[in-house]
PDB file of C-alpha atoms and ligand atoms in Angstrom:
ATOM      1  CA  MET A1238      90.267 132.527  95.275  1.00  0.00           C
ATOM      2  CA  LYS A1239      92.972 133.300  92.758  1.00  0.00           C
ATOM      3  CA  THR A1240      94.143 130.538  90.431  1.00  0.00           C
ATOM      4  CA  MET A1241      97.817 129.826  91.105  1.00  0.00           C
ATOM      5  CA  LEU A1242      98.607 126.870  88.889  1.00  0.00           C
ATOM      6  CA  GLU A1243      97.046 126.487  85.446  1.00  0.00           C
ATOM      7  CA  ILE A1244      97.985 123.422  83.434  1.00  0.00           C
ATOM      8  CA  ARG A1245      96.664 123.202  79.867  1.00  0.00           C
ATOM      9  CA  GLY A1246      97.228 120.460  77.328  1.00  0.00           C
ATOM     10  CA  LEU A1247     100.260 119.065  79.130  1.00  0.00           C
ATOM     11  CA  HIS A1248     102.138 116.278  77.389  1.00  0.00           C
ATOM     12  CA  ALA A1249     105.208 114.613  78.895  1.00  0.00           C
ATOM     13  CA  PHE A1250     107.758 112.054  77.835  1.00  0.00           C
ATOM     14  CA  TYR A1251     110.360 109.712  79.293  1.00  0.00           C
ATOM     15  CA  GLY A1252     112.652 109.421  76.303  1.00  0.00           C
ATOM     16  CA  GLN A1253     110.434 108.136  73.493  1.00  0.00           C
ATOM     17  CA  SER A1254     107.708 107.075  75.885  1.00  0.00           C
ATOM     18  CA  HIS A1255     104.742 109.455  75.789  1.00  0.00           C
ATOM     19  CA  VAL A1256     103.057 109.326  79.230  1.00  0.00           C
ATOM     20  CA  LEU A1257     100.870 112.440  79.581  1.00  0.00           C
ATOM     21  CA  HIS A1258      98.326 113.136  76.871  1.00  0.00           C
ATOM     22  CA  GLY A1259      96.911 116.610  77.331  1.00  0.00           C
ATOM     23  CA  VAL A1260      96.362 117.147  81.043  1.00  0.00           C
ATOM     24  CA  ASP A1261      94.293 120.173  82.166  1.00  0.00           C
ATOM     25  CA  LEU A1262      94.312 121.105  85.819  1.00  0.00           C
ATOM     26  CA  ASP A1263      93.952 124.197  88.048  1.00  0.00           C
ATOM     27  CA  VAL A1264      94.909 124.794  91.650  1.00  0.00           C
ATOM     28  CA  ARG A1265      93.695 127.940  93.387  1.00  0.00           C
ATOM     29  CA  GLN A1266      95.058 129.665  96.438  1.00  0.00           C
ATOM     30  CA  GLY A1267      93.919 128.018  99.662  1.00  0.00           C
ATOM     31  CA  GLU A1268      92.576 124.801  98.195  1.00  0.00           C
ATOM     32  CA  ILE A1269      93.595 121.170  98.253  1.00  0.00           C
ATOM     33  CA  VAL A1270      93.255 119.371  94.928  1.00  0.00           C
ATOM     34  CA  SER A1271      93.903 115.635  94.872  1.00  0.00           C
ATOM     35  CA  LEU A1272      95.134 113.663  91.896  1.00  0.00           C
ATOM     36  CA  LEU A1273      93.915 110.100  92.167  1.00  0.00           C
ATOM     37  CA  GLY A1274      94.387 107.041  90.019  1.00  0.00           C
ATOM     38  CA  ARG A1275      95.852 103.574  89.874  1.00  0.00           C
ATOM     39  CA  ASN A1276      99.576 102.951  89.719  1.00  0.00           C
ATOM     40  CA  GLY A1277     100.966 104.093  86.417  1.00  0.00           C
ATOM     41  CA  ALA A1278      98.080 106.524  85.752  1.00  0.00           C
ATOM     42  CA  GLY A1279     100.453 109.477  85.376  1.00  0.00           C
ATOM     43  CA  ARG A1280     100.058 111.327  88.698  1.00  0.00           C
ATOM     44  CA  SER A1281     103.749 111.481  89.639  1.00  0.00           C
ATOM     45  CA  SER A1282     104.670 112.324  86.059  1.00  0.00           C
ATOM     46  CA  THR A1283     102.289 115.295  86.199  1.00  0.00           C
ATOM     47  CA  LEU A1284     104.082 116.695  89.251  1.00  0.00           C
ATOM     48  CA  LYS A1285     107.489 116.032  87.690  1.00  0.00           C
ATOM     49  CA  ALA A1286     106.489 117.719  84.455  1.00  0.00           C
ATOM     50  CA  VAL A1287     105.347 120.802  86.388  1.00  0.00           C
ATOM     51  CA  MET A1288     108.723 120.902  88.150  1.00  0.00           C
ATOM     52  CA  GLY A1289     110.597 120.770  84.844  1.00  0.00           C
ATOM     53  CA  MET A1290     111.918 117.277  85.447  1.00  0.00           C
ATOM     54  CA  LEU A1291     110.451 115.718  82.293  1.00  0.00           C
ATOM     55  CA  ARG A1292     110.478 116.728  78.665  1.00  0.00           C
ATOM     56  CA  SER A1293     107.064 118.255  78.180  1.00  0.00           C
ATOM     57  CA  SER A1294     104.898 120.434  75.983  1.00  0.00           C
ATOM     58  CA  GLY A1295     101.692 122.376  76.453  1.00  0.00           C
ATOM     59  CA  SER A1296     101.325 125.062  79.069  1.00  0.00           C
ATOM     60  CA  VAL A1297     102.049 125.194  82.802  1.00  0.00           C
ATOM     61  CA  ARG A1298     101.445 128.649  84.221  1.00  0.00           C
ATOM     62  CA  PHE A1299     102.201 129.506  87.812  1.00  0.00           C
ATOM     63  CA  LYS A1300     100.984 132.943  88.955  1.00  0.00           C
ATOM     64  CA  GLY A1301     100.712 133.756  85.265  1.00  0.00           C
ATOM     65  CA  VAL A1302     104.305 132.821  84.411  1.00  0.00           C
ATOM     66  CA  GLU A1303     104.916 130.050  81.861  1.00  0.00           C
ATOM     67  CA  LEU A1304     107.108 127.332  83.375  1.00  0.00           C
ATOM     68  CA  ILE A1305     107.535 124.997  80.403  1.00  0.00           C
ATOM     69  CA  GLY A1306     111.138 125.194  79.289  1.00  0.00           C
ATOM     70  CA  ARG A1307     112.428 126.485  82.635  1.00  0.00           C
ATOM     71  CA  LYS A1308     114.914 124.666  84.835  1.00  0.00           C
ATOM     72  CA  ILE A1309     114.030 122.982  88.114  1.00  0.00           C
ATOM     73  CA  PHE A1310     115.815 125.528  90.315  1.00  0.00           C
ATOM     74  CA  GLN A1311     114.158 128.430  88.481  1.00  0.00           C
ATOM     75  CA  ILE A1312     110.751 126.865  89.030  1.00  0.00           C
ATOM     76  CA  ALA A1313     111.390 126.299  92.750  1.00  0.00           C
ATOM     77  CA  ARG A1314     112.289 129.991  93.136  1.00  0.00           C
ATOM     78  CA  HIS A1315     108.880 130.996  91.844  1.00  0.00           C
ATOM     79  CA  GLY A1316     107.299 129.686  95.022  1.00  0.00           C
ATOM     80  CA  LEU A1317     106.390 126.192  93.929  1.00  0.00           C
ATOM     81  CA  ALA A1318     107.508 123.349  96.184  1.00  0.00           C
ATOM     82  CA  TYR A1319     107.605 119.643  95.398  1.00  0.00           C
ATOM     83  CA  VAL A1320     107.837 116.788  97.875  1.00  0.00           C
ATOM     84  CA  PRO A1321     108.679 113.642  95.904  1.00  0.00           C
ATOM     85  CA  GLU A1322     107.475 110.174  96.713  1.00  0.00           C
ATOM     86  CA  GLU A1323     110.910 109.068  97.864  1.00  0.00           C
ATOM     87  CA  ARG A1324     111.362 110.742 101.232  1.00  0.00           C
ATOM     88  CA  ALA A1325     114.494 112.676 100.628  1.00  0.00           C
ATOM     89  CA  VAL A1326     115.941 113.445 104.012  1.00  0.00           C
ATOM     90  CA  PHE A1327     119.666 113.422 104.651  1.00  0.00           C
ATOM     91  CA  PRO A1328     119.933 110.664 107.256  1.00  0.00           C
ATOM     92  CA  THR A1329     123.199 111.721 108.883  1.00  0.00           C
ATOM     93  CA  LEU A1330     122.241 115.389 109.202  1.00  0.00           C
ATOM     94  CA  THR A1331     120.127 116.552 112.128  1.00  0.00           C
ATOM     95  CA  VAL A1332     116.491 117.536 111.763  1.00  0.00           C
ATOM     96  CA  GLN A1333     117.498 121.205 112.023  1.00  0.00           C
ATOM     97  CA  GLN A1334     120.220 120.870 109.387  1.00  0.00           C
ATOM     98  CA  ASN A1335     117.766 119.168 107.041  1.00  0.00           C
ATOM     99  CA  LEU A1336     115.350 122.073 107.451  1.00  0.00           C
ATOM    100  CA  LEU A1337     118.017 124.699 106.843  1.00  0.00           C
ATOM    101  CA  LEU A1338     118.869 123.012 103.540  1.00  0.00           C
ATOM    102  CA  GLY A1339     115.392 123.874 102.333  1.00  0.00           C
ATOM    103  CA  GLN A1340     115.877 127.616 102.588  1.00  0.00           C
ATOM    104  CA  GLN A1341     115.580 129.677  99.421  1.00  0.00           C
ATOM    105  CA  ARG A1342     115.961 133.389  98.951  1.00  0.00           C
ATOM    106  CA  GLU A1343     112.566 133.920 100.563  1.00  0.00           C
ATOM    107  CA  ARG A1344     112.942 132.578 104.065  1.00  0.00           C
ATOM    108  CA  VAL A1345     110.689 131.193 106.688  1.00  0.00           C
ATOM    109  CA  ALA A1346     111.906 131.538 110.259  1.00  0.00           C
ATOM    110  CA  ILE A1347     112.834 128.135 111.578  1.00  0.00           C
ATOM    111  CA  GLU A1348     110.854 128.975 114.750  1.00  0.00           C
ATOM    112  CA  ASP A1349     107.657 129.005 112.669  1.00  0.00           C
ATOM    113  CA  MET A1350     108.467 125.488 111.552  1.00  0.00           C
ATOM    114  CA  TRP A1351     108.940 124.241 115.100  1.00  0.00           C
ATOM    115  CA  GLN A1352     105.579 125.707 115.960  1.00  0.00           C
ATOM    116  CA  LEU A1353     103.948 123.944 113.035  1.00  0.00           C
ATOM    117  CA  MET A1354     105.654 120.667 113.935  1.00  0.00           C
ATOM    118  CA  PRO A1355     106.249 120.387 117.697  1.00  0.00           C
ATOM    119  CA  GLN A1356     107.256 116.720 117.357  1.00  0.00           C
ATOM    120  CA  LEU A1357     110.174 117.756 115.164  1.00  0.00           C
ATOM    121  CA  ALA A1358     111.114 120.596 117.503  1.00  0.00           C
ATOM    122  CA  ALA A1359     111.644 118.151 120.311  1.00  0.00           C
ATOM    123  CA  ARG A1360     114.038 116.196 118.104  1.00  0.00           C
ATOM    124  CA  LYS A1361     115.804 119.016 116.281  1.00  0.00           C
ATOM    125  CA  HIS A1362     119.298 117.749 117.130  1.00  0.00           C
ATOM    126  CA  VAL A1363     118.566 114.121 116.291  1.00  0.00           C
ATOM    127  CA  ALA A1364     119.938 112.626 113.063  1.00  0.00           C
ATOM    128  CA  ALA A1365     117.099 112.468 110.535  1.00  0.00           C
ATOM    129  CA  GLY A1366     117.879 108.824 109.803  1.00  0.00           C
ATOM    130  CA  LEU A1367     116.750 107.943 113.329  1.00  0.00           C
ATOM    131  CA  LEU A1368     113.244 109.365 112.846  1.00  0.00           C
ATOM    132  CA  SER A1369     110.267 107.132 112.135  1.00  0.00           C
ATOM    133  CA  GLY A1370     108.919 106.972 108.583  1.00  0.00           C
ATOM    134  CA  GLY A1371     106.117 109.347 109.530  1.00  0.00           C
ATOM    135  CA  GLU A1372     108.486 111.847 111.096  1.00  0.00           C
ATOM    136  CA  GLN A1373     110.745 111.716 108.025  1.00  0.00           C
ATOM    137  CA  GLN A1374     107.724 112.436 105.854  1.00  0.00           C
ATOM    138  CA  MET A1375     106.875 115.437 108.034  1.00  0.00           C
ATOM    139  CA  LEU A1376     110.478 116.616 107.861  1.00  0.00           C
ATOM    140  CA  SER A1377     110.449 116.318 104.085  1.00  0.00           C
ATOM    141  CA  LEU A1378     107.242 118.382 103.972  1.00  0.00           C
ATOM    142  CA  CYS A1379     108.571 120.984 106.399  1.00  0.00           C
ATOM    143  CA  ARG A1380     111.828 121.310 104.497  1.00  0.00           C
ATOM    144  CA  SER A1381     109.947 122.130 101.334  1.00  0.00           C
ATOM    145  CA  LEU A1382     108.077 124.835 103.279  1.00  0.00           C
ATOM    146  CA  MET A1383     111.334 126.548 104.271  1.00  0.00           C
ATOM    147  CA  GLY A1384     111.438 128.197 100.853  1.00  0.00           C
ATOM    148  CA  LYS A1385     108.096 129.885 101.631  1.00  0.00           C
ATOM    149  CA  PRO A1386     106.155 128.339  98.751  1.00  0.00           C
ATOM    150  CA  GLN A1387     102.695 129.481  97.731  1.00  0.00           C
ATOM    151  CA  LEU A1388     101.852 126.107  96.290  1.00  0.00           C
ATOM    152  CA  ILE A1389     103.069 122.705  97.361  1.00  0.00           C
ATOM    153  CA  MET A1390     102.840 119.472  95.383  1.00  0.00           C
ATOM    154  CA  VAL A1391     103.058 116.368  97.542  1.00  0.00           C
ATOM    155  CA  ASP A1392     103.412 112.860  96.136  1.00  0.00           C
ATOM    156  CA  GLU A1393     101.849 110.122  98.301  1.00  0.00           C
ATOM    157  CA  PRO A1394     102.800 111.598 101.673  1.00  0.00           C
ATOM    158  CA  THR A1395     100.924 108.955 103.644  1.00  0.00           C
ATOM    159  CA  GLU A1396     102.462 105.950 101.876  1.00  0.00           C
ATOM    160  CA  GLY A1397     103.576 103.342 104.388  1.00  0.00           C
ATOM    161  CA  LEU A1398     102.572 105.371 107.447  1.00  0.00           C
ATOM    162  CA  ALA A1399     100.786 104.134 110.539  1.00  0.00           C
ATOM    163  CA  PRO A1400      97.154 105.305 110.749  1.00  0.00           C
ATOM    164  CA  HIS A1401      97.795 107.980 113.405  1.00  0.00           C
ATOM    165  CA  MET A1402     100.588 109.439 111.262  1.00  0.00           C
ATOM    166  CA  VAL A1403      98.278 109.441 108.226  1.00  0.00           C
ATOM    167  CA  GLN A1404      95.910 111.631 110.259  1.00  0.00           C
ATOM    168  CA  ALA A1405      98.808 113.863 111.328  1.00  0.00           C
ATOM    169  CA  VAL A1406      99.843 114.393 107.699  1.00  0.00           C
ATOM    170  CA  ALA A1407      96.235 115.155 106.748  1.00  0.00           C
ATOM    171  CA  GLN A1408      95.938 117.714 109.572  1.00  0.00           C
ATOM    172  CA  HIS A1409      99.231 119.241 108.478  1.00  0.00           C
ATOM    173  CA  LEU A1410      97.973 119.696 104.906  1.00  0.00           C
ATOM    174  CA  LEU A1411      94.774 121.279 106.226  1.00  0.00           C
ATOM    175  CA  ALA A1412      96.885 123.681 108.317  1.00  0.00           C
ATOM    176  CA  LEU A1413      98.794 124.701 105.179  1.00  0.00           C
ATOM    177  CA  ARG A1414      95.563 125.293 103.330  1.00  0.00           C
ATOM    178  CA  ALA A1415      94.349 127.455 106.223  1.00  0.00           C
ATOM    179  CA  GLN A1416      97.470 129.592 105.730  1.00  0.00           C
ATOM    180  CA  GLY A1417      96.400 130.173 102.133  1.00  0.00           C
ATOM    181  CA  LEU A1418      98.716 127.719 100.388  1.00  0.00           C
ATOM    182  CA  GLY A1419      97.519 125.763  97.403  1.00  0.00           C
ATOM    183  CA  VAL A1420      98.094 122.025  97.697  1.00  0.00           C
ATOM    184  CA  LEU A1421      98.265 119.539  94.831  1.00  0.00           C
ATOM    185  CA  LEU A1422      98.166 116.141  96.471  1.00  0.00           C
ATOM    186  CA  VAL A1423      98.818 112.757  94.909  1.00  0.00           C
ATOM    187  CA  GLU A1424      97.204 110.202  97.155  1.00  0.00           C
ATOM    188  CA  GLN A1425      96.545 106.497  97.082  1.00  0.00           C
ATOM    189  CA  LYS A1426      94.224 106.492 100.097  1.00  0.00           C
ATOM    190  CA  LEU A1427      90.833 107.474  98.739  1.00  0.00           C
ATOM    191  CA  ASP A1428      89.258 108.088 102.159  1.00  0.00           C
ATOM    192  CA  ILE A1429      91.881 110.643 103.206  1.00  0.00           C
ATOM    193  CA  ALA A1430      91.777 112.382  99.826  1.00  0.00           C
ATOM    194  CA  LEU A1431      87.983 112.648  99.964  1.00  0.00           C
ATOM    195  CA  GLU A1432      88.136 113.891 103.532  1.00  0.00           C
ATOM    196  CA  ILE A1433      90.514 116.817 103.026  1.00  0.00           C
ATOM    197  CA  SER A1434      90.220 117.832  99.361  1.00  0.00           C
ATOM    198  CA  ASP A1435      88.211 120.683  97.922  1.00  0.00           C
ATOM    199  CA  ARG A1436      88.315 119.055  94.488  1.00  0.00           C
ATOM    200  CA  VAL A1437      89.472 115.710  93.162  1.00  0.00           C
ATOM    201  CA  LEU A1438      90.776 114.676  89.770  1.00  0.00           C
ATOM    202  CA  VAL A1439      91.077 111.107  88.631  1.00  0.00           C
ATOM    203  CA  MET A1440      93.735 110.129  86.097  1.00  0.00           C
ATOM    204  CA  GLY A1441      93.908 107.126  83.829  1.00  0.00           C
ATOM    205  CA  HIS A1442      96.417 106.379  81.056  1.00  0.00           C
ATOM    206  CA  GLY A1443      97.936 109.859  81.258  1.00  0.00           C
ATOM    207  CA  ARG A1444      94.622 111.730  81.017  1.00  0.00           C
ATOM    208  CA  ILE A1445      92.170 113.330  83.448  1.00  0.00           C
ATOM    209  CA  VAL A1446      89.132 111.057  83.364  1.00  0.00           C
ATOM    210  CA  PHE A1447      87.071 112.669  86.128  1.00  0.00           C
ATOM    211  CA  ALA A1448      87.003 116.069  87.804  1.00  0.00           C
ATOM    212  CA  GLY A1449      84.650 117.047  90.591  1.00  0.00           C
ATOM    213  CA  THR A1450      84.107 117.498  94.291  1.00  0.00           C
ATOM    214  CA  PRO A1451      84.720 114.714  96.833  1.00  0.00           C
ATOM    215  CA  HIS A1452      80.941 114.492  97.139  1.00  0.00           C
ATOM    216  CA  GLU A1453      80.566 113.944  93.388  1.00  0.00           C
ATOM    217  CA  LEU A1454      83.194 111.207  93.388  1.00  0.00           C
ATOM    218  CA  ARG A1455      81.575 109.491  96.380  1.00  0.00           C
ATOM    219  CA  ALA A1456      78.310 109.526  94.435  1.00  0.00           C
ATOM    220  CA  ASN A1457      79.927 108.031  91.327  1.00  0.00           C
ATOM    221  CA  PRO A1458      80.668 104.330  91.841  1.00  0.00           C
ATOM    222  CA  ALA A1459      81.180 103.817  88.088  1.00  0.00           C
ATOM    223  CA  VAL A1460      84.219 106.126  88.030  1.00  0.00           C
ATOM    224  CA  ARG A1461      85.633 104.614  91.210  1.00  0.00           C
ATOM    225  CA  GLN A1462      85.201 101.109  89.848  1.00  0.00           C
ATOM    226  CA  LYS A1463      86.647 101.860  86.433  1.00  0.00           C
ATOM    227  CA  TRP A1464      89.594 104.011  87.482  1.00  0.00           C
ATOM    228  CA  LEU A1465      90.374 103.546  91.156  1.00  0.00           C
ATOM    229  CA  GLU A1466      89.473 100.189  92.589  1.00  0.00           C
ATOM    230  CA  VAL A1467      91.875  97.312  92.108  1.00  0.00           C
TER     231      VAL A1467
HETATM  232  N1  ADP B 399     111.402 106.696  84.986  1.00  0.00           N
HETATM  233  C1  ADP B 399     110.515 106.269  84.078  1.00  0.00           C
HETATM  234  N2  ADP B 399     110.889 105.877  82.852  1.00  0.00           N
HETATM  235  C2  ADP B 399     109.984 105.469  81.936  1.00  0.00           C
HETATM  236  N3  ADP B 399     108.664 105.406  82.150  1.00  0.00           N
HETATM  237  C3  ADP B 399     108.224 105.773  83.359  1.00  0.00           C
HETATM  238  C4  ADP B 399     109.116 106.232  84.390  1.00  0.00           C
HETATM  239  N4  ADP B 399     108.382 106.539  85.482  1.00  0.00           N
HETATM  240  C5  ADP B 399     107.098 106.286  85.152  1.00  0.00           C
HETATM  241  N5  ADP B 399     106.994 105.821  83.890  1.00  0.00           N
HETATM  242  C6  ADP B 399     105.746 105.465  83.175  1.00  0.00           C
HETATM  243  O1  ADP B 399     104.932 106.605  83.093  1.00  0.00           O
HETATM  244  C7  ADP B 399     103.563 106.248  83.268  1.00  0.00           C
HETATM  245  C8  ADP B 399     102.985 107.087  84.399  1.00  0.00           C
HETATM  246  O2  ADP B 399     103.642 106.736  85.605  1.00  0.00           O
HETATM  247  P1  ADP B 399     103.538 107.579  86.924  1.00  0.00           P
HETATM  248  O3  ADP B 399     103.410 109.012  86.589  1.00  0.00           O
HETATM  249  O4  ADP B 399     104.667 107.188  87.805  1.00  0.00           O
HETATM  250  O5  ADP B 399     102.157 107.054  87.531  1.00  0.00           O
HETATM  251  P2  ADP B 399     101.518 107.185  88.983  1.00  0.00           P
HETATM  252  O6  ADP B 399     102.329 108.148  89.776  1.00  0.00           O
HETATM  253  O7  ADP B 399     100.118 107.619  88.741  1.00  0.00           O
HETATM  254  O8  ADP B 399     101.563 105.815  89.575  1.00  0.00           O
HETATM  255  C9  ADP B 399     103.528 104.756  83.526  1.00  0.00           C
HETATM  256  O9  ADP B 399     103.225 104.124  82.312  1.00  0.00           O
HETATM  257  C10 ADP B 399     104.938 104.443  83.970  1.00  0.00           C
HETATM  258  O10 ADP B 399     105.293 103.143  83.611  1.00  0.00           O
HETATM  259 MG1   MG B 400     103.427 107.851  91.528  1.00  0.00          MG
END
């Protein structure tokens, strides 16, 4: 499958603080790539740097176009969606209104979204603030899909969710992959990441310290112990 996102030698900074030290990463069409690591490893910063939210250097190419130096809204229009860790739903707006806010120039019919997420369809006129944490996470994901992205970056979507909702999020990501989207997933839950990913990358201290298949990571207790287990 075609490579969509190509990150080479990415460095990123919060003010004077240098947090990414030459990250290389690819995401192809129709694959789920997970970024794993302990807290502070640099996973969220990688997603933010791709979205143009951090000062960065190196190269981030999406469908061949260099994104470094572009503004957030320009990057989003290229078909790259980002679902941050903080579930950003507007609590007083209805589910439907929240979804409509996600529309870009390229539009997805809202009916397609209801089909993808029947639980949300049943509650389309409910204020988003009244949804459960899991439902808000789904809404956040669905809103980012309204702009018809080709690649979606999702930061810890299962954080704080009940086990059945964790499975629902995982199934949802697999459904997106089946539609040909690329998914770059930051995940804390190793079992879920290993279950749904095509490839996994482990980060430590702002660098990629392991890259391989879920099978290769399962077979590598040294990497898990050094970089993942607490
Ligand atoms: N807003 C911020 N200002 C300054 N430093 C930050 C900020 N957010 C994260 N960092 C630092 O950047 C590094 C990487 O953090 P982060 O990308 O959030 O890691 P992860 O998502 O893997 O837990 C850490 O050293 C963290 O302390
Ligand atoms: Mg993070």
